[in-house]
XYZ file of C-alpha atoms in Angstrom:
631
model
C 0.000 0.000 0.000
C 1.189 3.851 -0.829
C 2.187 5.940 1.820
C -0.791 7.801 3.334
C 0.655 11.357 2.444
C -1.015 14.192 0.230
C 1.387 15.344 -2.378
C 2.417 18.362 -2.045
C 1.271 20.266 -4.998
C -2.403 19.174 -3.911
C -1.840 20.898 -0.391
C -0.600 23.922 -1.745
C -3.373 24.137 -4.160
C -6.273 23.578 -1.345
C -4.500 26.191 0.782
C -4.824 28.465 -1.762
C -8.381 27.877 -1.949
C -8.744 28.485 1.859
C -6.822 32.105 1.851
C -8.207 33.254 -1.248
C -12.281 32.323 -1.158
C -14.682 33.538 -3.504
C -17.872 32.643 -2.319
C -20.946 31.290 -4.140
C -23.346 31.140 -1.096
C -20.959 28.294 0.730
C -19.293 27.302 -1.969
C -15.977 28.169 -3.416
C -15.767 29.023 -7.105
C -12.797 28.555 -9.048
C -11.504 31.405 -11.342
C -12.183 29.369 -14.257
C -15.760 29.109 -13.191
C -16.736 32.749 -12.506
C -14.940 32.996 -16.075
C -17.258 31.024 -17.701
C -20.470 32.655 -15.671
C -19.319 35.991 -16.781
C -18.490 34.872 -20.317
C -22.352 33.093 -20.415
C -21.302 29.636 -20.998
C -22.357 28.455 -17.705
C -24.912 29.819 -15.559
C -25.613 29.851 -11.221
C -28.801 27.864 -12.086
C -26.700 25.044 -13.624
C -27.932 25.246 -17.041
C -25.274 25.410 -20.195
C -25.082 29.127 -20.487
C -26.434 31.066 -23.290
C -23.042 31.267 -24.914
C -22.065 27.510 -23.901
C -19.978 25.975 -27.056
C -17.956 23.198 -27.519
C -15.453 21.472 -30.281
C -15.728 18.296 -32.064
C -14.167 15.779 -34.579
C -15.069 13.582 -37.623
C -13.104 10.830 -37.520
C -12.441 8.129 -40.623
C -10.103 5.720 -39.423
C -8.557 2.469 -41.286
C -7.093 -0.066 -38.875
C -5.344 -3.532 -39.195
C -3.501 -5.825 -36.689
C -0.578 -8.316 -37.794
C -1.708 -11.074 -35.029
C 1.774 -12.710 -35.396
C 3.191 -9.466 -34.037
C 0.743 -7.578 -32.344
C 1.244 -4.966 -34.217
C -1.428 -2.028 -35.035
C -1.153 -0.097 -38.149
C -3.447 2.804 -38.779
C -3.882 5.626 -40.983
C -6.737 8.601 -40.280
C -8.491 11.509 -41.649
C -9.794 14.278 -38.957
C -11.654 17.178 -39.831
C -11.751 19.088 -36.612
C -14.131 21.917 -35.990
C -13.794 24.988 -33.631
C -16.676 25.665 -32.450
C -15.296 28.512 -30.052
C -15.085 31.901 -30.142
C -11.158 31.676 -30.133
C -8.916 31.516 -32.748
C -6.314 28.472 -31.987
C -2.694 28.909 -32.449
C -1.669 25.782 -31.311
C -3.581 22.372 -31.594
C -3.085 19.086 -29.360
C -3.127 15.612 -30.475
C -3.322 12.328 -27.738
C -0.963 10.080 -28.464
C -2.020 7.658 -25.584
C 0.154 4.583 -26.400
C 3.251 7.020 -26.079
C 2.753 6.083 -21.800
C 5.061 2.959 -22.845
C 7.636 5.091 -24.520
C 10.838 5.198 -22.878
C 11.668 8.391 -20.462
C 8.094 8.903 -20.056
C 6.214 9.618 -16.822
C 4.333 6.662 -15.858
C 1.998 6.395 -12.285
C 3.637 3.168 -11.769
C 6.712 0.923 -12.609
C 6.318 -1.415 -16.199
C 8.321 -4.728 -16.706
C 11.934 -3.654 -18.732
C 10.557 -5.562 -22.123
C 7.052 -4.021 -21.520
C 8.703 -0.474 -22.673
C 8.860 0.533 -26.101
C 9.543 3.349 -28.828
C 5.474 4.074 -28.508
C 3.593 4.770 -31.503
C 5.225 5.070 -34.734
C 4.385 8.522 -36.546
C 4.825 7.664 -40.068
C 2.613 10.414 -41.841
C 1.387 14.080 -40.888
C -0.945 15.824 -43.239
C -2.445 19.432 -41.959
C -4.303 21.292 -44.402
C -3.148 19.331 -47.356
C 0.870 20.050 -46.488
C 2.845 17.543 -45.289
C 4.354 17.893 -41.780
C 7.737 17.421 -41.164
C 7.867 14.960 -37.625
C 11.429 16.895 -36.855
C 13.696 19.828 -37.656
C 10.828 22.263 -39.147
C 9.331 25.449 -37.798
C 5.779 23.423 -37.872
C 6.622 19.862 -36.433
C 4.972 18.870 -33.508
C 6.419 19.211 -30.428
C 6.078 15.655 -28.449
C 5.421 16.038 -24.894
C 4.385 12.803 -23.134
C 1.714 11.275 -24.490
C 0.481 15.093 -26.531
C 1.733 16.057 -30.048
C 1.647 19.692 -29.661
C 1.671 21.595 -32.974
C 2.100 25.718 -33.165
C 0.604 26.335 -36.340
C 1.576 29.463 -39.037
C -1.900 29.387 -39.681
C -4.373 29.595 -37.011
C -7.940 28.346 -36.788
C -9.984 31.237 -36.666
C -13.572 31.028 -34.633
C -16.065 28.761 -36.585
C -13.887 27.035 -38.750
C -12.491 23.959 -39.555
C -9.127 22.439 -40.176
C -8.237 18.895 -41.770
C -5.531 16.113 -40.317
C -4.673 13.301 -41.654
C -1.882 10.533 -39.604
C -0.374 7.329 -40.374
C 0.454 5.608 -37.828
C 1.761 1.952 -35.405
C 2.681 0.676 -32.435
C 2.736 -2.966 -30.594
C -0.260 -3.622 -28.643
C 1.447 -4.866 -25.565
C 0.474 -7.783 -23.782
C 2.960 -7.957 -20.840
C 1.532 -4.790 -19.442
C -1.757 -4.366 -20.432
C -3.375 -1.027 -19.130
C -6.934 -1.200 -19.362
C -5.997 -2.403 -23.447
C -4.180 -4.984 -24.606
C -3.368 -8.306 -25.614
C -5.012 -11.168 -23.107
C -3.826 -14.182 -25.232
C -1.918 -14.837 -28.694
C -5.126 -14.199 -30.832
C -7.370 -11.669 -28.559
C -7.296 -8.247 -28.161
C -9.279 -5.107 -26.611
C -8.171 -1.996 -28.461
C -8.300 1.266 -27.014
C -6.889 4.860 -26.881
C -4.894 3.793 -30.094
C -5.911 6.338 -32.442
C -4.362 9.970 -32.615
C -6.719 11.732 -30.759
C -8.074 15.587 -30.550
C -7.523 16.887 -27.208
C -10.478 18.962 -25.833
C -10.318 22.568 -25.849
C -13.673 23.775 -23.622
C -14.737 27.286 -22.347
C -12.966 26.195 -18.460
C -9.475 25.464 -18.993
C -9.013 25.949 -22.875
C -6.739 22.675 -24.021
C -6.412 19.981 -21.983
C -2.821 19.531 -21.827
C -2.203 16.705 -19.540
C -0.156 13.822 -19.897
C -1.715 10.351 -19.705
C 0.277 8.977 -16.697
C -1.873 5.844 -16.680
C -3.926 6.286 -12.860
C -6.436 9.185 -14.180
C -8.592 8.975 -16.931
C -9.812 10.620 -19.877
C -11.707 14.002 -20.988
C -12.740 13.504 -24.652
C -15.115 15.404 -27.347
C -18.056 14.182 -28.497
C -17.133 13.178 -32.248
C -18.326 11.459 -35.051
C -16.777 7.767 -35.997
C -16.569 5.954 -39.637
C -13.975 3.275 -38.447
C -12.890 0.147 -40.953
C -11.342 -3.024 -39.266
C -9.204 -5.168 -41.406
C -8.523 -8.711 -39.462
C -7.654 -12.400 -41.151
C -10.417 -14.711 -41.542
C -11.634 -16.476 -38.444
C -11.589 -13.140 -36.689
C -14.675 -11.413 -35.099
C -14.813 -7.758 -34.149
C -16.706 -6.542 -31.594
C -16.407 -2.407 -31.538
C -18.413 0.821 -30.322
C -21.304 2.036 -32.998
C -23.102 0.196 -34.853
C -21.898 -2.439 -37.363
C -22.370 -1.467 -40.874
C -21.875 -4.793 -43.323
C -23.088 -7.784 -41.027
C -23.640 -9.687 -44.382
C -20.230 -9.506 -46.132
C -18.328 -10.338 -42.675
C -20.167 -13.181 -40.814
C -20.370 -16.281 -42.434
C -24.108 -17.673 -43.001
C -24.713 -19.805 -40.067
C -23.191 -16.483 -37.414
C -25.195 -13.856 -39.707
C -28.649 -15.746 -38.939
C -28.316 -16.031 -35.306
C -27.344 -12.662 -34.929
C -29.842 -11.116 -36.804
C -32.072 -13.480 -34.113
C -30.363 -11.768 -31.065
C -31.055 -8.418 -32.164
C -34.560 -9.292 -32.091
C -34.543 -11.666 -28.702
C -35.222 -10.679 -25.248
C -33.962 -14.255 -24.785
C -29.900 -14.688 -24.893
C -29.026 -16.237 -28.049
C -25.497 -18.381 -28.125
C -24.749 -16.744 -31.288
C -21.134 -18.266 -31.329
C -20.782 -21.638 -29.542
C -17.583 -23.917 -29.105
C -19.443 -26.126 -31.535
C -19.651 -23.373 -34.196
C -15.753 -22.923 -34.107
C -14.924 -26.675 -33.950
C -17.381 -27.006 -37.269
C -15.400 -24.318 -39.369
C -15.710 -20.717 -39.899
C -17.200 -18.057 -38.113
C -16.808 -15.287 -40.753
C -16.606 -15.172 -44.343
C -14.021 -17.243 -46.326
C -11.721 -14.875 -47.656
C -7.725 -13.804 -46.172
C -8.799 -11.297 -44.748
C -12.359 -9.249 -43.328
C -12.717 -5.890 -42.947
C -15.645 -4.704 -40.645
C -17.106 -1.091 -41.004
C -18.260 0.608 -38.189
C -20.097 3.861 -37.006
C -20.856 5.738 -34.280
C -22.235 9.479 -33.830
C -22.049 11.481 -31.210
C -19.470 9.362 -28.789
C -16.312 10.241 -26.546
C -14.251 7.814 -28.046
C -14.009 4.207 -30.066
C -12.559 1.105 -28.785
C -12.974 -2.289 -29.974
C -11.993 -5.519 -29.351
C -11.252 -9.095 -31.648
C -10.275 -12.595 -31.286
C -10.359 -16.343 -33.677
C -11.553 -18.199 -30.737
C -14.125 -16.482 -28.218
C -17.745 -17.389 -27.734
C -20.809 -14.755 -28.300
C -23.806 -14.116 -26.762
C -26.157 -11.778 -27.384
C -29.940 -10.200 -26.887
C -32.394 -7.524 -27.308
C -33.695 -5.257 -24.182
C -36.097 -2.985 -24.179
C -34.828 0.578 -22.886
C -37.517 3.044 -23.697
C -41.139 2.279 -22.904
C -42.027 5.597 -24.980
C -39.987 4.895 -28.518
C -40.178 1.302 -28.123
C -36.346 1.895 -28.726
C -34.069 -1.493 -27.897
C -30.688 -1.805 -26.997
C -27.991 -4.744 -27.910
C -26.067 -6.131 -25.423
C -23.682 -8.924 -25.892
C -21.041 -10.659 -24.117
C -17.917 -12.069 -25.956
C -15.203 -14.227 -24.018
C -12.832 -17.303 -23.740
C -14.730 -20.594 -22.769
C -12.423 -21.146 -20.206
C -14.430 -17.736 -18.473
C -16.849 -20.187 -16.301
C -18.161 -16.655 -15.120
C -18.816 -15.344 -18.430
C -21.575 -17.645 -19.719
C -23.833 -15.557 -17.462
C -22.640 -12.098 -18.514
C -24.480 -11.731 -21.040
C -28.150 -12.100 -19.374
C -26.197 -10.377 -16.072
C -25.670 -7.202 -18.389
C -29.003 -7.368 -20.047
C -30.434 -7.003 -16.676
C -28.285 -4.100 -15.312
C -29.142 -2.334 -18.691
C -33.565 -2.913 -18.183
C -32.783 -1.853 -14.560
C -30.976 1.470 -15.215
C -33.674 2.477 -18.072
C -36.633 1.921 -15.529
C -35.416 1.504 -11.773
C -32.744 3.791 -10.999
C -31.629 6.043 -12.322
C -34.737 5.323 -14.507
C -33.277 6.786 -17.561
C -33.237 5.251 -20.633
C -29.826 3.347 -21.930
C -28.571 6.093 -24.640
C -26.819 3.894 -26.472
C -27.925 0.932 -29.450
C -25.628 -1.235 -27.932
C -22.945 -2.889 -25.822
C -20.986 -5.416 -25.461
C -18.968 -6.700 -22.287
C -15.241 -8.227 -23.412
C -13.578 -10.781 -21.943
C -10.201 -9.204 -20.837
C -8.571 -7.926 -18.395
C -9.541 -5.815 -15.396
C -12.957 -3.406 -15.533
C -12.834 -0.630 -17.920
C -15.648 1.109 -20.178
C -15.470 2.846 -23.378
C -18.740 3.922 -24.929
C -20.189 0.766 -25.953
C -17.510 -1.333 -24.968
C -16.868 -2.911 -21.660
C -13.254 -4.744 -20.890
C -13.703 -6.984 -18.029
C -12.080 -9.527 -16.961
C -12.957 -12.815 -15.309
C -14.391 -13.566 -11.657
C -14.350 -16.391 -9.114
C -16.864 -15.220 -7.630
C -20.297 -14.561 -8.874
C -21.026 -11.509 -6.582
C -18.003 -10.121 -8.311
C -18.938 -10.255 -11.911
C -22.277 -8.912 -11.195
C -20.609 -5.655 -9.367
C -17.518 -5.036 -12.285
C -20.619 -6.083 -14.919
C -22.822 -3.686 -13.584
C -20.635 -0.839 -12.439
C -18.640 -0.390 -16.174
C -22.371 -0.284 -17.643
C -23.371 2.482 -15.266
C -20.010 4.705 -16.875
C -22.412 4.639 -20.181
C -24.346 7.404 -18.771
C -21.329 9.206 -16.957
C -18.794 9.960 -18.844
C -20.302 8.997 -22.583
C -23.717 10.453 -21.966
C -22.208 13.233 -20.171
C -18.759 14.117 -21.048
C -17.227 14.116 -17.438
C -13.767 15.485 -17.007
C -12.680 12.767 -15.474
C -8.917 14.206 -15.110
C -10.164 16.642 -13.399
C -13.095 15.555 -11.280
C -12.929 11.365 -11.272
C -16.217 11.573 -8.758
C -18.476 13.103 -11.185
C -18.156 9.703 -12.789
C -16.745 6.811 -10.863
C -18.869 8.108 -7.632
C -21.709 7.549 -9.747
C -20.804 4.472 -10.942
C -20.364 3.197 -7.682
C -23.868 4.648 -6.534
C -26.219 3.856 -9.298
C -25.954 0.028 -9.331
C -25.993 -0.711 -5.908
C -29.514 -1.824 -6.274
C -28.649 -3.969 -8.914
C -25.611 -5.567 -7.109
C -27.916 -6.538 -4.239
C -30.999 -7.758 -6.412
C -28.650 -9.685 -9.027
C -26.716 -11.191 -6.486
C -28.364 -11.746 -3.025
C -26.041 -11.597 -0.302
C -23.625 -9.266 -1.614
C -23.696 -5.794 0.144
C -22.175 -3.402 -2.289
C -23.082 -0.585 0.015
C -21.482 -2.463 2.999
C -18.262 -2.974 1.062
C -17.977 0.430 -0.039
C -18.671 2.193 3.710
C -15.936 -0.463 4.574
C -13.664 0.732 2.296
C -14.448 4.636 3.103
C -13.999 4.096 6.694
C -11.071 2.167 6.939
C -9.421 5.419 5.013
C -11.554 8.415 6.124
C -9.722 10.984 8.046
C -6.452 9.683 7.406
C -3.885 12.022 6.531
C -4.374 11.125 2.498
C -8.196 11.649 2.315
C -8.606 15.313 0.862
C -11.547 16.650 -0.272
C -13.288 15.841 -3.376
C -12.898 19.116 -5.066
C -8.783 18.729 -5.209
C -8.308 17.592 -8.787
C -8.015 14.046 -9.510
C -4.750 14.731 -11.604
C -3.225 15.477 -7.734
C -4.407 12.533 -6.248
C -2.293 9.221 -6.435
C -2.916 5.595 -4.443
C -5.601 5.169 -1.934
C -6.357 9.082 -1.735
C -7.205 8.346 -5.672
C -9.659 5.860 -5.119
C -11.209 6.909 -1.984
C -11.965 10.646 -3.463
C -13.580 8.913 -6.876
C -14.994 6.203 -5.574
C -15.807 5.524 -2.002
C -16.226 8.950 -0.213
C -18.738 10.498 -3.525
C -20.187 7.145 -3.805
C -21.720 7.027 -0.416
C -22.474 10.879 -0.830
C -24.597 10.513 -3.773
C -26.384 7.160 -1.862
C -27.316 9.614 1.316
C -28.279 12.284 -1.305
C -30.892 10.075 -2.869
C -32.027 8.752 0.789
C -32.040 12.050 2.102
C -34.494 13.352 -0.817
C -36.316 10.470 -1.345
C -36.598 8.231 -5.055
C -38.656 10.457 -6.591
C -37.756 14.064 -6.315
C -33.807 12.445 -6.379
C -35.041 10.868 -9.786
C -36.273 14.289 -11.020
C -32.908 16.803 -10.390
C -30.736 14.039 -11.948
C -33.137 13.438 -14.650
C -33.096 17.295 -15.396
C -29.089 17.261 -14.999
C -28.859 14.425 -17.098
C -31.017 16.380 -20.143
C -29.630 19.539 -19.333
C -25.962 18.257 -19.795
C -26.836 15.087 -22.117
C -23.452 15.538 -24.939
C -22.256 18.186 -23.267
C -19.311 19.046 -20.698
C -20.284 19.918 -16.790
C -18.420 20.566 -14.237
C -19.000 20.417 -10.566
C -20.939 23.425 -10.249
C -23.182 22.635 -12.677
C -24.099 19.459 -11.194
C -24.157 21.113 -7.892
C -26.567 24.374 -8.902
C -29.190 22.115 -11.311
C -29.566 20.261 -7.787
C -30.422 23.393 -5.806
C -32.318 24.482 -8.958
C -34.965 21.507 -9.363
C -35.097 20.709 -6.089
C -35.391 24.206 -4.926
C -33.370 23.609 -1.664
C -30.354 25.059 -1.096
C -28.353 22.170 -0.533
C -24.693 24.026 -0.635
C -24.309 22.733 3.296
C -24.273 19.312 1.736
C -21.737 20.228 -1.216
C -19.757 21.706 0.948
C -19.684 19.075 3.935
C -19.170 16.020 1.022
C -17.066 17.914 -1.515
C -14.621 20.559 -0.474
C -14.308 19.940 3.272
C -11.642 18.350 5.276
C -14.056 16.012 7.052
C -14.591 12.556 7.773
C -17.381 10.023 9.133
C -18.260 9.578 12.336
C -20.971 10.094 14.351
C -20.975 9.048 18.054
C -23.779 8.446 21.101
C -23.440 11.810 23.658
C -25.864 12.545 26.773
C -28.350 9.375 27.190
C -30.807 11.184 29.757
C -34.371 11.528 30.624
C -36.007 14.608 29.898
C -39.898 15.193 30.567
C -40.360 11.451 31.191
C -38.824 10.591 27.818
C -35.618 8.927 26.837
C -33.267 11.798 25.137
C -30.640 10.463 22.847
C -27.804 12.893 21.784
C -25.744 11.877 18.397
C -22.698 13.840 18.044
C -21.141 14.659 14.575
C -17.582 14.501 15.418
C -16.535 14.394 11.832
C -18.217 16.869 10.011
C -19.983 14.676 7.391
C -23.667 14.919 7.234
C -24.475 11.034 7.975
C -27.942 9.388 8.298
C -28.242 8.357 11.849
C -29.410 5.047 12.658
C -29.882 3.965 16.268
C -30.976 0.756 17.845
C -32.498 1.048 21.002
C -33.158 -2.028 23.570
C -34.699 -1.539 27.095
C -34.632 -3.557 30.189
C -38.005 -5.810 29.576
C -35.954 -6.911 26.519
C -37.958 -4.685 23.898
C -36.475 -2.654 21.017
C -36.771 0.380 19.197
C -35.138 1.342 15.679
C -34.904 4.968 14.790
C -33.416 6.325 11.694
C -33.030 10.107 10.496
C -31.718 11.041 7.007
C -28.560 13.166 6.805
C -30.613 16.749 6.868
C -30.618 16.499 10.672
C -27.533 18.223 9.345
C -28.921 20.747 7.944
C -28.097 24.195 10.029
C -24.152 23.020 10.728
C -25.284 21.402 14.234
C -22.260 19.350 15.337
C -25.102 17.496 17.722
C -28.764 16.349 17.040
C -30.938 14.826 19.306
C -33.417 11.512 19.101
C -35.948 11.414 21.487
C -38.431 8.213 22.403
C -41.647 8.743 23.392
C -41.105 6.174 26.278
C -39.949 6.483 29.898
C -38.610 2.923 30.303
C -35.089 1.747 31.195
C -32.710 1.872 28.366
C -30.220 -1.390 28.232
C -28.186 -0.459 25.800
C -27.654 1.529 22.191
C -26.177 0.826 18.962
C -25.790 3.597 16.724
C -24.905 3.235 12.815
C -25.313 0.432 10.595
C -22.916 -1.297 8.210
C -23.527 0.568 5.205
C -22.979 3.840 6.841
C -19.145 4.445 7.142
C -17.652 5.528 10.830
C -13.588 5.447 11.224
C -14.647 5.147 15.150
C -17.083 2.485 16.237
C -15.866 2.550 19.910
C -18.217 5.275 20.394
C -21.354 3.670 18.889
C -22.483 1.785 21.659
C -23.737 2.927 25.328
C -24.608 0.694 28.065
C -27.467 1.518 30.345
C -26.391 1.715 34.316
């Protein structure tokens, strides 16, 4: 385990924020932010401001793979189009598979054969004029895992300018992170493809270097993406698959075109189909064409020897609309013969439980690899022992549809305006796909056995600070038991309705904190900045604690103190001396006014025994002060 220590660059920026507040009610607002209020593209109410812009790319991509040496070779046409009302002197290119390149910054240590020259650059086109890679006024300037290019020409305010790349590198398979190579013939391919950085109305480009712990902050662009495998490969990739008929060989083609239209799962690829003979068409080589509008990113994976499964669910009661979600793996994946109907589930239940919104997408599929990673319309997980587990990686990767790739979350930035989510919105699935598991337990665990250490910081400290445990617990754990005490705390319904309205308001769009925060005072109309700023920029921690146990006016008065800070539901479980008990719960507005103390009181003048205060999903770093014994 990392030291517990807060590096020191993440200090000195939350200090800064302390002496120098500017103050939206509570809440402190970044330069950046009043910026963008003053400039109109973001408002105090939380809507996209009347001025709110934001670039894009079209993206035509040829790809092929060499399986014999795992190498990728690409070439690519972008037209990218500024949408803002700058005109850019410099343009940024991701170059993500650079984080292998030698004398590179990586978060953590790669095996000695694992490191490489990083992606080839064969070809730069701008405009029509060949770039020179070195030695010219123009060539990029390669920083990390950016190409940074200072052009003669700028791109003025609504305009466009054309790129074209050729491009390779070895798709590694001794150190896969979150892509790679997971056997001799099987592959998930991701961040592979010179990418546009984002330029937005906060911070203007996103300059920083893939490192490999944070994660990613992409446009919403537009995808025509060709494939070229040997025969006997499938491709599974975001978008939608274009030529079904001139790729899949008869036998594949008909029981796909049956899973598309199942709500049953269909074993569209079975061991038996591979032993029997082909799986595609008969020629050297395929080439699948893809597309996808509208999406962060593309990622896709391909293999000569994994199984398929696949079926139709019904997302939107209104349209009728269905999405397709399939589940490709190695049979050896015991785990995996269920993932298919597991992630048909978890995609009904998020279009009609919770969040109750329907599944954006016209399909995904979950990939056997490695780990648990999403991509829009891609999921790369790998294998469980235990069932509990594949429902909760299944599940929680599905739930990143909606935040990031619905909602293009900064996730550099602010990792908890994803992953917290992500963590929050299946627990209901978790515990109704799996009975037993306690995903809310496991996550309080996790929170308390880190809360108010010396490396929990606040949420609002950028994720591209935050390294190790502090990492985790400020993306996942801490927001992820925020966001469940939020929804407790105002109930299903009117918690269904603000994140509905933040979901449409910000649906292929870019928000930050503040506009998350501000659409939730907005459609709730509460002012719920005490809970922002108790979850999300304080130094606190949880733990609540049983004061004063007294009688006052022939009653039983029950003090719970706050000695944390965190606004916690309080739970309490009372049993007297005849060997009766009483449960009492209150919701985390007891809160509300900044009390540090709240008080329960039974209407009941008998003997208390003893009291237990919390319960397992609720985190406390201290239980020794949960329980009081009666005299």
């Amino acid at each position: 385990m990392m030291k517990k220590t807060i590096p020191f660059l993440c200090l000195l920026f939350f200090t800064t924020l302390l002496v120098y507040p500017q103050q939206y009610g509570e809440l402190y607002i970044p330069l950046e932010y009043q910026r963008a209020i003053k400039n109109g593209t973001r408002s105090i109410d939380g809507k996209p401001g009347v001025n709110y812009w934001q670039n894009y790319s079209d993206y035509k991509i040829k790809a092929e793979i060499n399986p014999k040496s795992k190498e990728l070779f690409g070439e690519e046409k972008i037209i990218y189009h500024n949408n803002s009302p700058d005109t850019l002197k410099q343009l940024v290119v991701r170059i993500y598979q650079d984080i292998y390149r030698k004398g590179n910054t990586r978060d953590f240590e790669l095996p000695a054969k694992a490191i490489t020259d990083g992606t080839e650059i064969k070809k730069i086109i701008i405009n029509g004029l060949d770039i020179l890679l070195e030695g010219a006024k123009e060539s990029p300037h390669r920083q990390g895992t950016n190409l940074i290019f200072n052009l003669e020409k700028p791109v003025p305010p609504k305009t466009n300018i054309d790129l074209e790349f050729k491009w390779s590198y070895t798709i590694s398979q001794l150190a896969p992170i979150r892509t790679g190579a997971y056997d001799s013939t099987s592959y998930l391919v991701a961040y592979w493809y010179p990418q546009m950085a984002v330029y937005d109305d906060i911070s203007g480009w996103d300059m920083l270097n893939y490192t490999g712990n944070q994660e990613f902050y992409n446009d919403f662009s537009n995808y025509e993406v060709e494939i070229t495998m040997p025969k006997g490969f499938l491709v599974w990739a975001t978008g939608v698959l274009q030529n079904p008929e001139d790729v899949y060989s008869e036998n594949i083609l008909k029981k796909f075109k049956e899973a598309i239209n199942s709500d049953k799962v269909v074993r569209i690829v079975t061991e038996e189909d591979l032993k029997n003979g082909l799986v595609t068409k008969d020629g050297p080589k395929n080439t699948w064409k893809y597309k996808a509008e509208g999406v962060t990113d593309f990622a896709f994976g391909t293999s000569d020897h994994y199984l398929w499964d696949g079926s139709s669910v019904l997302v939107d009661d209104n349209t009728k609309r269905k999405t397709f979600v399939d589940a490709a793996y190695k049979k050896e994946s015991k785990d995996f013969y269920e993932v298919a109907e597991i992630a048909r589930n978890s995609v009904y239940m998020l279009s009609h439980e919770f969040p109750g919104y329907p599944f954006p997408y016209p399909k995904i599929t979950i990939f056997n690899g490695s780990g648990g990673m999403e991509y829009p319309m891609m999921v790369n997980d790998g294998s469980s022992n235990e069932r509990w587990g594949t429902v909760h990686v299944t599940s929680h990767e599905i739930s990143h549809t909606y935040f990031p790739f619905m909602m293009g979350i900064n996730e550099r930035a602010y990792a908890w305006m994803d992953e917290g989510w992500a963590t929050a919105l299946p627990f209901d699935i978790q515990e109704k796909l799996s009975p037993g598991y306690k995903p809310r337990e496991r996550n309080a665990a996790s929170y308390s056995e880190y809360g108010g250490t010396l490396g929990e910081v606040p949420l609002m400290v950028p994720s591209f600070l935050l390294t190790g445990s502090s990492y985790r617990t400020a993306s996942y754990r801490r927001p992820g038991c925020a966001y469940d005490f939020l929804r407790d705390m105002l109930g299903d319904s009117l918690m269904k309705n603000a994140l509905h309205e933040y979901m449409n308001r910000w649906k292929g769009k870019h928000p930050v904190p503040f506009d998350f925060f501000f659409t939730f005072n907005d459609v709730t109309k509460q002012n719920l900045n005490w809970y922002w700023k108790k979850w999300f920029f304080d130094w606190a921690y949880p733990d609540l604690a049983i004061g004063k146990v007294e009688k006052v006016k022939g009653k039983n008065s029950i003090e719970v103190v706050n000695i944390g800070g965190i606004p916690l539901p309080v739970y309490l479980q009372v049993t007297f001396s005849d060997g009766s008990t009483q449960n009492v719960k209150q919701t985390a507005i007891v809160w509300k006014n900044g009390n540090t103390k709240t008080t329960v009181v039974i209407d009941n003048n008998k003997k208390i025994k003893n009291i237990i205060q919390g319960k397992p999903e609720v985190p406390d770093v201290d239980k020794s002060n949960n329980v009081y014994e009666g005299k």
